[in-house]
PDB file of C-alpha atoms in Angstrom:
ATOM      1  CA  UNK M  99     -71.378 -49.374  12.490  1.00 71.00           C
ATOM      2  CA  UNK M 100     -69.696 -49.745  15.847  1.00 79.00           C
ATOM      3  CA  UNK M 101     -66.518 -48.197  17.130  1.00 88.00           C
ATOM      4  CA  UNK M 102     -64.365 -51.272  16.527  1.00 88.00           C
ATOM      5  CA  UNK M 103     -65.170 -51.143  12.812  1.00 87.00           C
ATOM      6  CA  UNK M 104     -63.847 -47.580  12.814  1.00 86.00           C
ATOM      7  CA  UNK M 105     -60.553 -49.013  14.085  1.00 84.00           C
ATOM      8  CA  UNK M 106     -60.427 -51.347  11.102  1.00 87.00           C
ATOM      9  CA  UNK M 107     -61.582 -54.464  12.945  1.00 89.00           C
ATOM     10  CA  UNK M 108     -64.138 -56.912  11.575  1.00 91.00           C
ATOM     11  CA  UNK M 109     -67.029 -56.299  13.966  1.00 92.00           C
ATOM     12  CA  UNK M 110     -69.239 -58.990  12.542  1.00 92.00           C
ATOM     13  CA  UNK M 111     -66.518 -61.576  13.121  1.00 93.00           C
ATOM     14  CA  UNK M 112     -65.794 -60.314  16.653  1.00 94.00           C
ATOM     15  CA  UNK M 113     -69.503 -60.434  17.528  1.00 95.00           C
ATOM     16  CA  UNK M 114     -69.760 -63.983  16.218  1.00 94.00           C
ATOM     17  CA  UNK M 115     -66.688 -65.019  18.228  1.00 94.00           C
ATOM     18  CA  UNK M 116     -68.040 -63.345  21.375  1.00 95.00           C
ATOM     19  CA  UNK M 117     -71.501 -64.927  21.190  1.00 95.00           C
ATOM     20  CA  UNK M 118     -70.246 -68.373  20.185  1.00 96.00           C
ATOM     21  CA  UNK M 119     -67.601 -68.488  22.888  1.00 95.00           C
ATOM     22  CA  UNK M 120     -70.232 -67.548  25.493  1.00 96.00           C
ATOM     23  CA  UNK M 121     -72.398 -70.380  24.195  1.00 97.00           C
ATOM     24  CA  UNK M 122     -69.487 -72.808  24.441  1.00 97.00           C
ATOM     25  CA  UNK M 123     -68.602 -71.662  27.959  1.00 96.00           C
ATOM     26  CA  UNK M 124     -72.216 -72.086  29.050  1.00 97.00           C
ATOM     27  CA  UNK M 125     -72.341 -75.561  27.515  1.00 98.00           C
ATOM     28  CA  UNK M 126     -69.257 -76.565  29.529  1.00 97.00           C
ATOM     29  CA  UNK M 127     -70.719 -75.203  32.765  1.00 96.00           C
ATOM     30  CA  UNK M 128     -74.099 -76.858  32.153  1.00 97.00           C
ATOM     31  CA  UNK M 129     -72.474 -80.222  31.481  1.00 97.00           C
ATOM     32  CA  UNK M 130     -69.631 -80.061  33.957  1.00 95.00           C
ATOM     33  CA  UNK M 131     -70.658 -83.046  36.063  1.00 94.00           C
ATOM     34  CA  UNK M 132     -70.869 -85.318  33.020  1.00 96.00           C
ATOM     35  CA  UNK M 133     -67.651 -83.906  31.569  1.00 97.00           C
ATOM     36  CA  UNK M 134     -65.868 -84.465  34.878  1.00 96.00           C
ATOM     37  CA  UNK M 135     -66.740 -88.175  34.840  1.00 95.00           C
ATOM     38  CA  UNK M 136     -65.217 -88.642  31.414  1.00 97.00           C
ATOM     39  CA  UNK M 137     -62.579 -85.932  31.081  1.00 97.00           C
ATOM     40  CA  UNK M 138     -61.568 -85.115  34.656  1.00 94.00           C
ATOM     41  CA  UNK M 139     -58.014 -83.755  34.933  1.00 94.00           C
ATOM     42  CA  UNK M 140     -57.867 -82.941  31.206  1.00 96.00           C
ATOM     43  CA  UNK M 141     -58.063 -79.777  29.144  1.00 97.00           C
ATOM     44  CA  UNK M 142     -60.919 -79.801  26.653  1.00 97.00           C
ATOM     45  CA  UNK M 143     -61.476 -77.573  23.621  1.00 97.00           C
ATOM     46  CA  UNK M 144     -65.132 -76.877  22.848  1.00 97.00           C
ATOM     47  CA  UNK M 145     -66.559 -75.428  19.640  1.00 96.00           C
ATOM     48  CA  UNK M 146     -70.212 -75.398  18.593  1.00 95.00           C
ATOM     49  CA  UNK M 147     -71.043 -77.078  21.914  1.00 96.00           C
ATOM     50  CA  UNK M 148     -68.902 -80.112  21.060  1.00 96.00           C
ATOM     51  CA  UNK M 149     -65.517 -81.264  22.251  1.00 97.00           C
ATOM     52  CA  UNK M 150     -63.197 -80.928  19.276  1.00 96.00           C
ATOM     53  CA  UNK M 151     -59.941 -81.848  21.013  1.00 96.00           C
ATOM     54  CA  UNK M 152     -58.491 -82.642  24.423  1.00 97.00           C
ATOM     55  CA  UNK M 153     -55.142 -83.209  26.082  1.00 97.00           C
ATOM     56  CA  UNK M 154     -53.436 -83.621  29.421  1.00 96.00           C
ATOM     57  CA  UNK M 155     -51.304 -80.576  28.645  1.00 95.00           C
ATOM     58  CA  UNK M 156     -52.622 -77.093  27.971  1.00 94.00           C
ATOM     59  CA  UNK M 157     -49.647 -75.958  25.886  1.00 93.00           C
ATOM     60  CA  UNK M 158     -49.857 -78.969  23.584  1.00 95.00           C
ATOM     61  CA  UNK M 159     -53.612 -78.567  23.106  1.00 95.00           C
ATOM     62  CA  UNK M 160     -53.299 -74.849  22.335  1.00 93.00           C
ATOM     63  CA  UNK M 161     -50.489 -75.527  19.886  1.00 92.00           C
ATOM     64  CA  UNK M 162     -52.641 -78.091  18.022  1.00 94.00           C
ATOM     65  CA  UNK M 163     -55.595 -75.674  17.928  1.00 93.00           C
ATOM     66  CA  UNK M 164     -53.464 -73.077  16.127  1.00 88.00           C
ATOM     67  CA  UNK M 165     -53.454 -75.316  13.077  1.00 87.00           C
ATOM     68  CA  UNK M 166     -57.200 -75.899  12.996  1.00 84.00           C
ATOM     69  CA  UNK M 167     -59.501 -73.597  11.068  1.00 77.00           C
ATOM     70  CA  UNK M 168     -62.175 -71.333  12.567  1.00 78.00           C
ATOM     71  CA  UNK M 169     -61.168 -71.908  16.159  1.00 80.00           C
ATOM     72  CA  UNK M 170     -61.431 -68.307  17.403  1.00 85.00           C
ATOM     73  CA  UNK M 171     -64.597 -69.105  19.360  1.00 91.00           C
ATOM     74  CA  UNK M 172     -63.109 -72.235  20.929  1.00 95.00           C
ATOM     75  CA  UNK M 173     -63.244 -72.322  24.699  1.00 96.00           C
ATOM     76  CA  UNK M 174     -60.460 -74.300  26.360  1.00 96.00           C
ATOM     77  CA  UNK M 175     -61.191 -75.332  29.926  1.00 95.00           C
ATOM     78  CA  UNK M 176     -59.472 -77.460  32.506  1.00 95.00           C
ATOM     79  CA  UNK M 177     -61.922 -80.024  33.854  1.00 95.00           C
ATOM     80  CA  UNK M 178     -61.038 -80.476  37.488  1.00 91.00           C
ATOM     81  CA  UNK M 179     -61.335 -84.074  38.724  1.00 88.00           C
ATOM     82  CA  UNK M 180     -63.271 -82.839  41.766  1.00 85.00           C
ATOM     83  CA  UNK M 181     -65.750 -80.031  42.239  1.00 83.00           C
ATOM     84  CA  UNK M 182     -64.083 -76.676  42.760  1.00 77.00           C
ATOM     85  CA  UNK M 183     -65.543 -73.403  44.001  1.00 73.00           C
ATOM     86  CA  UNK M 184     -63.823 -70.233  42.871  1.00 68.00           C
ATOM     87  CA  UNK M 185     -63.812 -67.503  45.512  1.00 65.00           C
ATOM     88  CA  UNK M 186     -62.790 -64.007  44.455  1.00 60.00           C
TER      89      UNK M 186
ATOM     90  CA  UNK U  77     -75.357 -47.942  26.354  1.00 94.00           C
ATOM     91  CA  UNK U  78     -76.990 -51.084  27.677  1.00 96.00           C
ATOM     92  CA  UNK U  79     -75.197 -54.441  27.671  1.00 97.00           C
ATOM     93  CA  UNK U  80     -76.662 -57.803  28.528  1.00 96.00           C
ATOM     94  CA  UNK U  81     -74.540 -60.187  30.528  1.00 97.00           C
ATOM     95  CA  UNK U  82     -74.967 -63.930  30.088  1.00 95.00           C
ATOM     96  CA  UNK U  83     -75.984 -65.868  33.158  1.00 95.00           C
ATOM     97  CA  UNK U  84     -74.175 -69.131  33.762  1.00 94.00           C
ATOM     98  CA  UNK U  85     -73.761 -71.428  36.735  1.00 90.00           C
ATOM     99  CA  UNK U  86     -70.638 -69.615  37.955  1.00 90.00           C
ATOM    100  CA  UNK U  87     -71.976 -66.088  37.450  1.00 93.00           C
ATOM    101  CA  UNK U  88     -72.739 -63.484  34.790  1.00 96.00           C
ATOM    102  CA  UNK U  89     -70.317 -63.031  31.909  1.00 97.00           C
ATOM    103  CA  UNK U  90     -69.903 -60.183  29.456  1.00 97.00           C
ATOM    104  CA  UNK U  91     -67.822 -60.192  26.263  1.00 97.00           C
ATOM    105  CA  UNK U  92     -65.329 -57.314  26.186  1.00 96.00           C
ATOM    106  CA  UNK U  93     -62.730 -56.369  23.608  1.00 95.00           C
ATOM    107  CA  UNK U  94     -59.739 -54.651  25.163  1.00 92.00           C
ATOM    108  CA  UNK U  95     -57.302 -52.402  23.354  1.00 91.00           C
ATOM    109  CA  UNK U  96     -54.015 -51.009  24.535  1.00 87.00           C
ATOM    110  CA  UNK U  97     -50.962 -49.566  22.853  1.00 80.00           C
ATOM    111  CA  UNK U  98     -48.687 -52.333  24.135  1.00 73.00           C
ATOM    112  CA  UNK U  99     -50.845 -55.350  23.460  1.00 74.00           C
ATOM    113  CA  UNK U 100     -53.023 -56.221  20.511  1.00 72.00           C
ATOM    114  CA  UNK U 101     -55.631 -58.898  20.983  1.00 78.00           C
ATOM    115  CA  UNK U 102     -57.363 -60.595  18.131  1.00 79.00           C
ATOM    116  CA  UNK U 103     -60.526 -61.518  19.981  1.00 87.00           C
ATOM    117  CA  UNK U 104     -62.857 -60.448  22.778  1.00 93.00           C
ATOM    118  CA  UNK U 105     -62.776 -62.249  26.132  1.00 94.00           C
ATOM    119  CA  UNK U 106     -65.559 -63.251  28.485  1.00 96.00           C
ATOM    120  CA  UNK U 107     -65.387 -61.279  31.731  1.00 97.00           C
ATOM    121  CA  UNK U 108     -67.060 -62.434  34.923  1.00 96.00           C
ATOM    122  CA  UNK U 109     -68.930 -59.569  36.602  1.00 96.00           C
ATOM    123  CA  UNK U 110     -67.435 -59.422  40.084  1.00 94.00           C
ATOM    124  CA  UNK U 111     -68.751 -56.791  42.477  1.00 93.00           C
ATOM    125  CA  UNK U 112     -66.383 -58.169  45.116  1.00 90.00           C
ATOM    126  CA  UNK U 113     -63.299 -57.140  43.150  1.00 90.00           C
ATOM    127  CA  UNK U 114     -61.928 -53.612  43.513  1.00 90.00           C
ATOM    128  CA  UNK U 115     -60.050 -53.801  40.222  1.00 90.00           C
ATOM    129  CA  UNK U 116     -60.715 -55.437  36.893  1.00 93.00           C
ATOM    130  CA  UNK U 117     -58.228 -57.978  35.651  1.00 92.00           C
ATOM    131  CA  UNK U 118     -57.587 -60.107  32.645  1.00 92.00           C
ATOM    132  CA  UNK U 119     -56.667 -63.694  33.336  1.00 91.00           C
ATOM    133  CA  UNK U 120     -53.268 -64.933  32.225  1.00 88.00           C
ATOM    134  CA  UNK U 121     -55.166 -68.081  31.250  1.00 90.00           C
ATOM    135  CA  UNK U 122     -57.193 -66.062  28.712  1.00 89.00           C
ATOM    136  CA  UNK U 123     -54.119 -64.280  27.381  1.00 85.00           C
ATOM    137  CA  UNK U 124     -52.518 -67.631  26.601  1.00 82.00           C
ATOM    138  CA  UNK U 125     -48.917 -68.732  26.629  1.00 70.00           C
ATOM    139  CA  UNK U 126     -47.605 -66.659  23.725  1.00 69.00           C
ATOM    140  CA  UNK U 127     -47.560 -63.386  25.651  1.00 69.00           C
ATOM    141  CA  UNK U 128     -44.226 -61.728  26.369  1.00 72.00           C
ATOM    142  CA  UNK U 129     -44.684 -60.490  29.931  1.00 69.00           C
ATOM    143  CA  UNK U 130     -41.492 -58.434  29.813  1.00 71.00           C
ATOM    144  CA  UNK U 131     -43.430 -55.726  27.938  1.00 71.00           C
ATOM    145  CA  UNK U 132     -45.659 -55.183  30.971  1.00 73.00           C
ATOM    146  CA  UNK U 133     -45.014 -53.097  34.036  1.00 75.00           C
ATOM    147  CA  UNK U 134     -44.932 -54.819  37.430  1.00 73.00           C
ATOM    148  CA  UNK U 135     -47.308 -53.296  39.972  1.00 70.00           C
ATOM    149  CA  UNK U 136     -45.817 -51.148  42.733  1.00 66.00           C
ATOM    150  CA  UNK U 137     -48.485 -52.496  45.087  1.00 63.00           C
ATOM    151  CA  UNK U 138     -49.544 -55.926  46.241  1.00 64.00           C
ATOM    152  CA  UNK U 139     -53.051 -57.082  45.453  1.00 61.00           C
ATOM    153  CA  UNK U 140     -54.723 -59.169  48.097  1.00 60.00           C
ATOM    154  CA  UNK U 141     -57.168 -61.964  47.416  1.00 60.00           C
ATOM    155  CA  UNK U 142     -58.088 -65.408  48.648  1.00 53.00           C
ATOM    156  CA  UNK U 143     -54.783 -67.248  48.858  1.00 56.00           C
ATOM    157  CA  UNK U 144     -52.670 -64.277  49.838  1.00 60.00           C
ATOM    158  CA  UNK U 145     -51.182 -61.213  48.246  1.00 60.00           C
ATOM    159  CA  UNK U 146     -48.720 -60.729  45.444  1.00 63.00           C
ATOM    160  CA  UNK U 147     -47.511 -58.298  42.815  1.00 68.00           C
ATOM    161  CA  UNK U 148     -49.233 -58.259  39.448  1.00 77.00           C
ATOM    162  CA  UNK U 149     -48.359 -57.257  35.951  1.00 85.00           C
ATOM    163  CA  UNK U 150     -50.196 -54.186  34.712  1.00 88.00           C
ATOM    164  CA  UNK U 151     -51.419 -53.183  31.277  1.00 88.00           C
ATOM    165  CA  UNK U 152     -51.516 -49.392  30.974  1.00 87.00           C
ATOM    166  CA  UNK U 153     -54.073 -47.225  29.175  1.00 89.00           C
ATOM    167  CA  UNK U 154     -56.736 -49.731  28.316  1.00 91.00           C
ATOM    168  CA  UNK U 155     -59.821 -49.032  26.261  1.00 94.00           C
ATOM    169  CA  UNK U 156     -62.740 -51.396  26.895  1.00 95.00           C
ATOM    170  CA  UNK U 157     -65.275 -52.025  24.158  1.00 96.00           C
ATOM    171  CA  UNK U 158     -68.610 -53.584  25.067  1.00 96.00           C
ATOM    172  CA  UNK U 159     -71.141 -55.413  22.936  1.00 96.00           C
ATOM    173  CA  UNK U 160     -74.441 -53.623  23.478  1.00 95.00           C
ATOM    174  CA  UNK U 161     -77.941 -55.117  23.297  1.00 95.00           C
ATOM    175  CA  UNK U 162     -78.101 -54.212  19.587  1.00 94.00           C
ATOM    176  CA  UNK U 163     -74.913 -56.252  18.995  1.00 92.00           C
ATOM    177  CA  UNK U 164     -72.850 -53.150  18.252  1.00 93.00           C
ATOM    178  CA  UNK U 165     -69.429 -52.619  19.840  1.00 95.00           C
ATOM    179  CA  UNK U 166     -69.056 -49.344  21.743  1.00 95.00           C
ATOM    180  CA  UNK U 167     -66.261 -47.993  23.889  1.00 95.00           C
ATOM    181  CA  UNK U 168     -67.499 -48.187  27.468  1.00 96.00           C
ATOM    182  CA  UNK U 169     -64.549 -46.736  29.349  1.00 96.00           C
ATOM    183  CA  UNK U 170     -60.819 -46.152  29.503  1.00 95.00           C
ATOM    184  CA  UNK U 171     -58.747 -47.395  32.410  1.00 94.00           C
ATOM    185  CA  UNK U 172     -55.332 -46.153  33.397  1.00 91.00           C
ATOM    186  CA  UNK U 173     -54.338 -49.590  34.620  1.00 86.00           C
ATOM    187  CA  UNK U 174     -55.571 -53.103  34.180  1.00 87.00           C
ATOM    188  CA  UNK U 175     -54.223 -56.028  36.172  1.00 89.00           C
ATOM    189  CA  UNK U 176     -53.186 -59.376  34.748  1.00 89.00           C
ATOM    190  CA  UNK U 177     -54.310 -62.211  37.018  1.00 85.00           C
ATOM    191  CA  UNK U 178     -51.328 -64.561  37.296  1.00 81.00           C
ATOM    192  CA  UNK U 179     -51.719 -68.239  36.461  1.00 83.00           C
ATOM    193  CA  UNK U 180     -53.123 -70.445  39.234  1.00 82.00           C
ATOM    194  CA  UNK U 181     -52.040 -74.077  39.450  1.00 84.00           C
ATOM    195  CA  UNK U 182     -53.618 -77.060  41.148  1.00 81.00           C
ATOM    196  CA  UNK U 183     -51.252 -78.109  43.931  1.00 79.00           C
ATOM    197  CA  UNK U 184     -51.289 -81.862  43.288  1.00 79.00           C
ATOM    198  CA  UNK U 185     -51.247 -82.058  39.492  1.00 82.00           C
ATOM    199  CA  UNK U 186     -49.635 -78.644  38.797  1.00 85.00           C
ATOM    200  CA  UNK U 187     -52.285 -78.061  36.138  1.00 89.00           C
ATOM    201  CA  UNK U 188     -53.276 -74.491  35.351  1.00 89.00           C
ATOM    202  CA  UNK U 189     -56.822 -73.615  36.394  1.00 86.00           C
ATOM    203  CA  UNK U 190     -59.024 -71.799  33.905  1.00 87.00           C
ATOM    204  CA  UNK U 191     -59.541 -68.652  35.979  1.00 88.00           C
ATOM    205  CA  UNK U 192     -61.902 -66.149  34.337  1.00 92.00           C
ATOM    206  CA  UNK U 193     -61.076 -62.533  33.602  1.00 94.00           C
ATOM    207  CA  UNK U 194     -63.024 -60.263  35.939  1.00 94.00           C
ATOM    208  CA  UNK U 195     -64.793 -56.936  35.656  1.00 96.00           C
ATOM    209  CA  UNK U 196     -64.638 -55.200  39.017  1.00 95.00           C
ATOM    210  CA  UNK U 197     -65.737 -52.055  40.758  1.00 95.00           C
ATOM    211  CA  UNK U 198     -63.350 -49.803  38.843  1.00 95.00           C
ATOM    212  CA  UNK U 199     -65.856 -50.293  35.993  1.00 97.00           C
ATOM    213  CA  UNK U 200     -69.100 -51.513  37.576  1.00 97.00           C
ATOM    214  CA  UNK U 201     -70.545 -48.696  39.625  1.00 94.00           C
ATOM    215  CA  UNK U 202     -68.154 -46.133  38.149  1.00 96.00           C
ATOM    216  CA  UNK U 203     -68.964 -46.257  34.432  1.00 97.00           C
ATOM    217  CA  UNK U 204     -71.917 -48.663  34.472  1.00 97.00           C
ATOM    218  CA  UNK U 205     -74.844 -49.396  36.727  1.00 97.00           C
ATOM    219  CA  UNK U 206     -75.634 -53.030  37.354  1.00 96.00           C
ATOM    220  CA  UNK U 207     -79.223 -54.263  37.074  1.00 95.00           C
ATOM    221  CA  UNK U 208     -80.252 -57.835  37.695  1.00 91.00           C
ATOM    222  CA  UNK U 209     -83.038 -60.210  38.606  1.00 87.00           C
ATOM    223  CA  UNK U 210     -83.148 -64.002  38.664  1.00 83.00           C
ATOM    224  CA  UNK U 211     -83.203 -64.220  34.840  1.00 86.00           C
ATOM    225  CA  UNK U 212     -81.256 -61.273  33.446  1.00 92.00           C
ATOM    226  CA  UNK U 213     -78.208 -59.153  34.217  1.00 96.00           C
ATOM    227  CA  UNK U 214     -77.522 -55.813  32.526  1.00 95.00           C
ATOM    228  CA  UNK U 215     -74.918 -53.108  32.657  1.00 97.00           C
ATOM    229  CA  UNK U 216     -76.014 -49.620  31.656  1.00 97.00           C
ATOM    230  CA  UNK U 217     -73.771 -46.592  31.137  1.00 95.00           C
ATOM    231  CA  UNK U 218     -73.947 -44.012  33.895  1.00 93.00           C
TER     232      UNK U 218
END
């Protein structure tokens, strides 16, 4: 048993969320060029490596996702219309 | 403790669950390992729009990055829990302060960029050693 379980948290669920959201993030990054062609300038919500919803507005998309089941591992990303390099 | 990061096109990511007395989060977030960042920070994009920022302290220093410098919100007394290679959550470190990266907007469309949360040198190198090759990235407790 891990230390989050000792705090009363559901570790199994948190692990599943963590691993699935990583998978979804990787899927977005691997398919970014294709996604940009179709969904450029939109926010997409990805679960199980599939787009489950999208919108022009982040707040509206997030609000809709609240009412869907099992969306903890959803990754919501803004698909930029052009390639962007993040520099930190 | 040994934790495997997940290599993606934009870098290596690690799931971390953060706990603090003034914020309760229901899920872990994916942190980008960033050895160029002095301090770790959680992205306002990850925190979402339902967060009441008035509960957070404003930094008494400016943080400087690409794009300029500005004040940040701070979360105090953070505990960071890491998923180890056996898929068990363990506390990796405690930080006195944790920055919140403010939202970043595209200038033309005013759309919020999905900026990742970052794990910087206040954790990497201090509490964990970083090991990597072209296929795998690990953090291991010091």
